[in-house]
CSV table of C-alpha atoms and ligand atoms in Angstrom, one decimal:
chain,number,residue,atom,x,y,z
E,1,MET,CA,48.0,16.6,14.5
E,2,LEU,CA,44.4,15.8,13.7
E,3,LYS,CA,43.2,12.3,14.5
E,4,LEU,CA,40.2,10.7,12.9
E,5,PHE,CA,38.4,7.9,14.5
E,6,TYR,CA,37.2,5.8,11.6
E,7,ALA,CA,35.7,2.4,10.7
E,8,PRO,CA,35.7,0.9,7.2
E,9,GLY,CA,32.3,1.0,5.4
E,10,THR,CA,30.9,3.8,7.6
E,11,CYS,CA,30.0,7.4,7.1
E,12,ALA,CA,33.4,8.3,8.4
E,13,LEU,CA,34.6,7.8,4.9
E,14,ALA,CA,33.3,11.3,4.0
E,15,SER,CA,35.4,13.0,6.6
E,16,ARG,CA,38.4,11.0,5.6
E,17,ILE,CA,38.0,12.0,1.9
E,18,ALA,CA,37.6,15.6,3.0
E,19,LEU,CA,40.9,15.5,5.0
E,20,GLU,CA,42.7,13.9,2.1
E,21,GLU,CA,41.3,16.5,-0.3
E,22,ALA,CA,42.4,19.2,2.1
E,23,GLY,CA,45.9,17.9,2.2
E,24,ALA,CA,45.6,17.8,6.0
E,25,ASP,CA,48.2,16.3,8.3
E,26,TYR,CA,46.1,13.7,10.1
E,27,GLU,CA,46.2,10.2,11.5
E,28,ILE,CA,43.7,7.4,11.5
E,29,ALA,CA,42.5,5.5,14.5
E,30,ARG,CA,40.5,2.5,13.2
E,31,LEU,CA,37.7,1.0,15.4
E,32,ASN,CA,36.7,-2.6,14.9
E,33,PHE,CA,32.9,-2.6,15.0
E,34,ALA,CA,32.9,-6.5,15.0
E,35,GLU,CA,34.5,-6.2,18.4
E,36,SER,CA,32.2,-3.3,19.5
E,37,GLU,CA,35.2,-1.0,20.0
E,38,GLN,CA,32.9,2.0,19.4
E,39,ARG,CA,31.3,1.1,22.8
E,40,SER,CA,34.5,0.6,24.7
E,41,ALA,CA,35.1,2.8,27.7
E,42,GLU,CA,38.2,4.2,26.1
E,43,PHE,CA,36.4,5.4,23.0
E,44,LEU,CA,33.3,6.6,24.9
E,45,ARG,CA,35.7,9.0,26.7
E,46,ILE,CA,36.4,10.5,23.3
E,47,ASN,CA,32.9,10.3,21.8
E,48,PRO,CA,30.1,9.6,24.4
E,49,LYS,CA,27.8,8.9,21.4
E,50,GLY,CA,29.8,5.7,20.6
E,51,ARG,CA,29.9,6.6,16.9
E,52,VAL,CA,32.3,7.4,14.2
E,53,PRO,CA,33.5,9.8,12.8
E,54,ALA,CA,35.1,11.6,15.7
E,55,LEU,CA,37.9,14.1,14.9
E,56,VAL,CA,40.3,15.0,17.6
E,57,THR,CA,41.7,18.5,17.1
E,58,ASP,CA,44.0,20.5,19.3
E,59,ARG,CA,41.0,22.3,20.7
E,60,GLY,CA,38.8,19.2,21.4
E,61,VAL,CA,36.8,16.5,19.7
E,62,LEU,CA,34.4,17.2,16.9
E,63,THR,CA,31.6,14.8,16.0
E,64,GLU,CA,28.7,14.8,13.4
E,65,THR,CA,29.8,14.5,9.8
E,66,PRO,CA,28.3,17.8,8.5
E,67,ALA,CA,30.2,19.7,11.3
E,68,ILE,CA,33.4,17.8,10.6
E,69,LEU,CA,33.1,18.5,6.8
E,70,ILE,CA,32.6,22.2,7.3
E,71,TYR,CA,35.4,22.3,9.9
E,72,VAL,CA,37.8,20.8,7.4
E,73,ALA,CA,36.6,23.2,4.6
E,74,GLN,CA,37.1,26.2,6.9
E,75,ALA,CA,40.4,25.0,8.5
E,76,PHE,CA,42.0,24.4,5.1
E,77,PRO,CA,40.6,27.3,2.9
E,78,ALA,CA,43.2,26.9,0.3
E,79,ALA,CA,41.7,23.5,-0.7
E,80,ASN,CA,38.5,25.4,-1.7
E,81,LEU,CA,36.1,22.7,-0.4
E,82,ALA,CA,33.2,25.0,0.3
E,83,MET,CA,31.8,28.4,-0.8
E,84,LEU,CA,33.1,30.1,2.3
E,85,ASP,CA,32.5,33.7,1.1
E,86,ASP,CA,28.9,33.3,-0.2
E,87,ALA,CA,26.3,33.0,2.5
E,88,TYR,CA,23.6,31.6,0.2
E,89,GLU,CA,25.8,29.0,-1.5
E,90,PHE,CA,27.3,28.0,1.9
E,91,ALA,CA,23.8,27.5,3.3
E,92,ARG,CA,22.9,25.4,0.2
E,93,LEU,CA,25.9,23.2,0.8
E,94,GLN,CA,24.9,22.8,4.5
E,95,ALA,CA,21.4,22.0,3.5
E,96,PHE,CA,22.7,19.2,1.2
E,97,ASN,CA,24.9,17.8,4.0
E,98,ALA,CA,22.1,18.0,6.5
E,99,TYR,CA,19.7,16.1,4.2
E,100,ILE,CA,22.3,13.3,3.9
E,101,ALA,CA,22.8,13.2,7.7
E,102,SER,CA,19.2,13.4,8.7
E,103,THR,CA,17.5,11.4,6.0
E,104,VAL,CA,19.7,9.4,3.7
E,105,HIS,CA,22.0,8.1,6.4
E,106,VAL,CA,19.0,7.4,8.6
E,107,ASN,CA,17.3,5.4,5.8
E,108,HIS,CA,20.4,3.2,5.6
E,109,ALA,CA,20.6,2.8,9.4
E,110,HIS,CA,17.1,1.3,9.5
E,111,GLY,CA,18.5,-1.7,7.7
E,112,ARG,CA,21.2,-2.6,10.3
E,113,ARG,CA,20.6,-0.5,13.4
E,114,GLY,CA,16.9,-1.1,14.0
E,115,ALA,CA,17.5,-1.6,17.7
E,116,ARG,CA,17.9,2.2,18.0
E,117,TRP,CA,14.2,2.6,17.3
E,118,ALA,CA,12.5,-0.6,18.3
E,119,ASN,CA,12.6,-3.8,20.4
E,120,GLN,CA,11.0,-6.6,18.4
E,121,GLN,CA,12.7,-8.6,15.6
E,122,SER,CA,9.5,-8.2,13.5
E,123,SER,CA,10.0,-4.4,13.8
E,124,PHE,CA,13.7,-4.7,12.7
E,125,ASP,CA,12.6,-6.9,9.7
E,126,ASP,CA,9.9,-4.4,8.8
E,127,MET,CA,12.4,-1.5,8.9
E,128,LYS,CA,14.9,-3.4,6.9
E,129,SER,CA,12.4,-4.2,4.2
E,130,LYS,CA,11.8,-0.5,3.6
E,131,VAL,CA,15.5,0.4,3.1
E,132,ALA,CA,15.8,-0.2,-0.7
E,133,GLU,CA,12.7,1.9,-1.2
E,134,THR,CA,13.7,4.9,0.9
E,135,MET,CA,17.3,4.9,-0.3
E,136,ALA,CA,16.2,4.8,-3.9
E,137,ALA,CA,13.6,7.6,-3.3
E,138,SER,CA,16.3,9.8,-1.6
E,139,MET,CA,18.9,9.2,-4.3
E,140,ARG,CA,16.3,9.8,-7.0
E,141,MET,CA,15.5,13.2,-5.5
E,142,ILE,CA,19.2,14.0,-5.2
E,143,GLU,CA,19.8,13.1,-8.9
E,144,LEU,CA,16.8,15.0,-10.2
E,145,ASP,CA,16.5,18.0,-7.9
E,146,PHE,CA,19.7,18.7,-6.0
E,147,PHE,CA,22.7,17.6,-8.0
E,148,GLU,CA,23.9,20.5,-10.0
E,149,GLY,CA,26.8,18.9,-12.0
E,150,PRO,CA,29.5,18.2,-12.7
E,151,TRP,CA,29.8,18.2,-8.9
E,152,VAL,CA,27.0,18.2,-6.3
E,153,MET,CA,27.1,22.0,-5.9
E,154,GLY,CA,28.0,22.8,-9.5
E,155,GLU,CA,31.4,23.7,-10.9
E,156,GLN,CA,33.0,23.7,-7.5
E,157,TYR,CA,34.1,20.4,-6.0
E,158,THR,CA,33.1,20.5,-2.3
E,159,VAL,CA,33.0,18.3,0.8
E,160,ALA,CA,29.4,17.4,-0.2
E,161,ASP,CA,30.9,15.2,-3.0
E,162,GLY,CA,32.7,12.9,-0.7
E,163,TYR,CA,29.5,12.7,1.4
E,164,LEU,CA,27.4,11.7,-1.6
E,165,TYR,CA,30.0,9.3,-2.7
E,166,THR,CA,29.8,7.6,0.7
E,167,MET,CA,26.0,7.2,0.4
E,168,SER,CA,26.4,5.9,-3.2
E,169,SER,CA,28.9,3.3,-1.9
E,170,TRP,CA,26.2,1.9,0.4
E,171,LEU,CA,23.6,1.4,-2.4
E,172,ALA,CA,24.4,-2.1,-3.5
E,173,GLY,CA,24.3,-3.3,0.2
E,174,ASP,CA,21.0,-1.6,0.6
E,175,GLY,CA,19.5,-3.4,-2.5
E,176,VAL,CA,19.6,-0.4,-4.8
E,177,ASP,CA,21.2,-0.6,-8.3
E,178,ILE,CA,23.2,2.5,-8.9
E,179,ASN,CA,22.6,2.0,-12.6
E,180,GLU,CA,19.1,3.4,-12.0
E,181,PHE,CA,20.8,6.7,-11.4
E,182,PRO,CA,23.1,7.5,-14.3
E,183,ILE,CA,24.1,10.9,-13.0
E,184,LEU,CA,25.0,9.5,-9.6
E,185,LYS,CA,26.7,6.6,-11.2
E,186,ASP,CA,28.9,8.9,-13.3
E,187,HIS,CA,29.6,11.0,-10.1
E,188,PHE,CA,30.6,7.8,-8.2
E,189,GLU,CA,33.0,6.7,-11.0
E,190,ARG,CA,34.6,10.2,-11.2
E,191,MET,CA,34.9,10.3,-7.4
E,192,SER,CA,36.5,6.9,-7.4
E,193,ALA,CA,39.2,8.1,-9.8
E,194,ARG,CA,40.2,11.2,-7.7
E,195,PRO,CA,43.7,10.8,-6.3
E,196,ALA,CA,42.5,11.6,-2.8
E,197,VAL,CA,39.8,8.9,-2.9
E,198,GLN,CA,42.3,6.4,-4.5
E,199,ARG,CA,44.6,7.0,-1.5
E,200,VAL,CA,41.8,6.3,0.9
E,201,LEU,CA,40.6,3.2,-1.0
E,202,ALA,CA,44.2,1.9,-0.9
E,203,ASP,CA,44.3,2.1,2.9
E,204,ILE,CA,40.7,1.3,3.9
W,301,GSH,N1,25.0,11.7,12.9
W,301,GSH,C1,26.2,11.0,12.9
W,301,GSH,C2,26.0,9.6,12.7
W,301,GSH,C3,27.2,8.8,13.0
W,301,GSH,C4,26.9,7.3,12.9
W,301,GSH,O1,25.8,6.8,13.0
W,301,GSH,N2,28.0,6.5,12.6
W,301,GSH,C5,27.8,5.1,12.5
W,301,GSH,C6,28.6,4.5,11.4
W,301,GSH,S1,28.0,5.1,9.8
W,301,GSH,C7,28.4,4.4,13.8
W,301,GSH,O2,29.4,4.8,14.3
W,301,GSH,N3,27.7,3.4,14.3
W,301,GSH,C8,28.1,2.6,15.4
W,301,GSH,C9,27.0,2.1,16.2
W,301,GSH,O3,25.8,2.4,15.9
W,301,GSH,O4,27.2,1.3,17.1
W,301,GSH,C10,27.1,11.6,11.7
W,301,GSH,O5,26.5,12.1,10.8
W,301,GSH,O6,28.3,11.6,11.8
């Protein structure tokens, strides 16, 4: 059975939504970040990066959200969570997920994980002061330039939707009002109502 290492409020939510949407048989292993369990020797043996998500499969451990999302889409093709037969559309989906991982998530991380990039408190404070601006700029670009509607990629619901939903769920904490983005707000509300997301929210 698949096992997802997870922590509430993290990007691992996207992988969990994908597993739920896929109807996968999986179990959750929750890490308590307040207790730094992600840096425990036991977890570092599973994921030396000390981060979630990590998905334990019968062939080994997968990390990195975009890779896990595509793995789930390919491992459960009946769920139709990616355009697996269209090279161009599949690449567009991966481009969206890569943008979230490399830019939007990193914007957010500057607010709480500044120690990854700097040493001084003044540097952390400076990075943190930029988060609302960079998150808003990224979300504006997604809303105006990337989001096809009614789902991220158009008519087909894909793993990108749970990933965008995860980013939208961080906005209030990053000082960004989702009401500034009516399309993303509508997407967030429709995502929240999906049975798979409801199941996750009931067991956060
Ligand atoms: N590139 C990774 C990033 C994973 C990541 O940074 N996860 C965060 C939670 S959102 C984490 O585990 N942080 C723990 C830490 O920094 O100690 C991905 O996209 O999955």
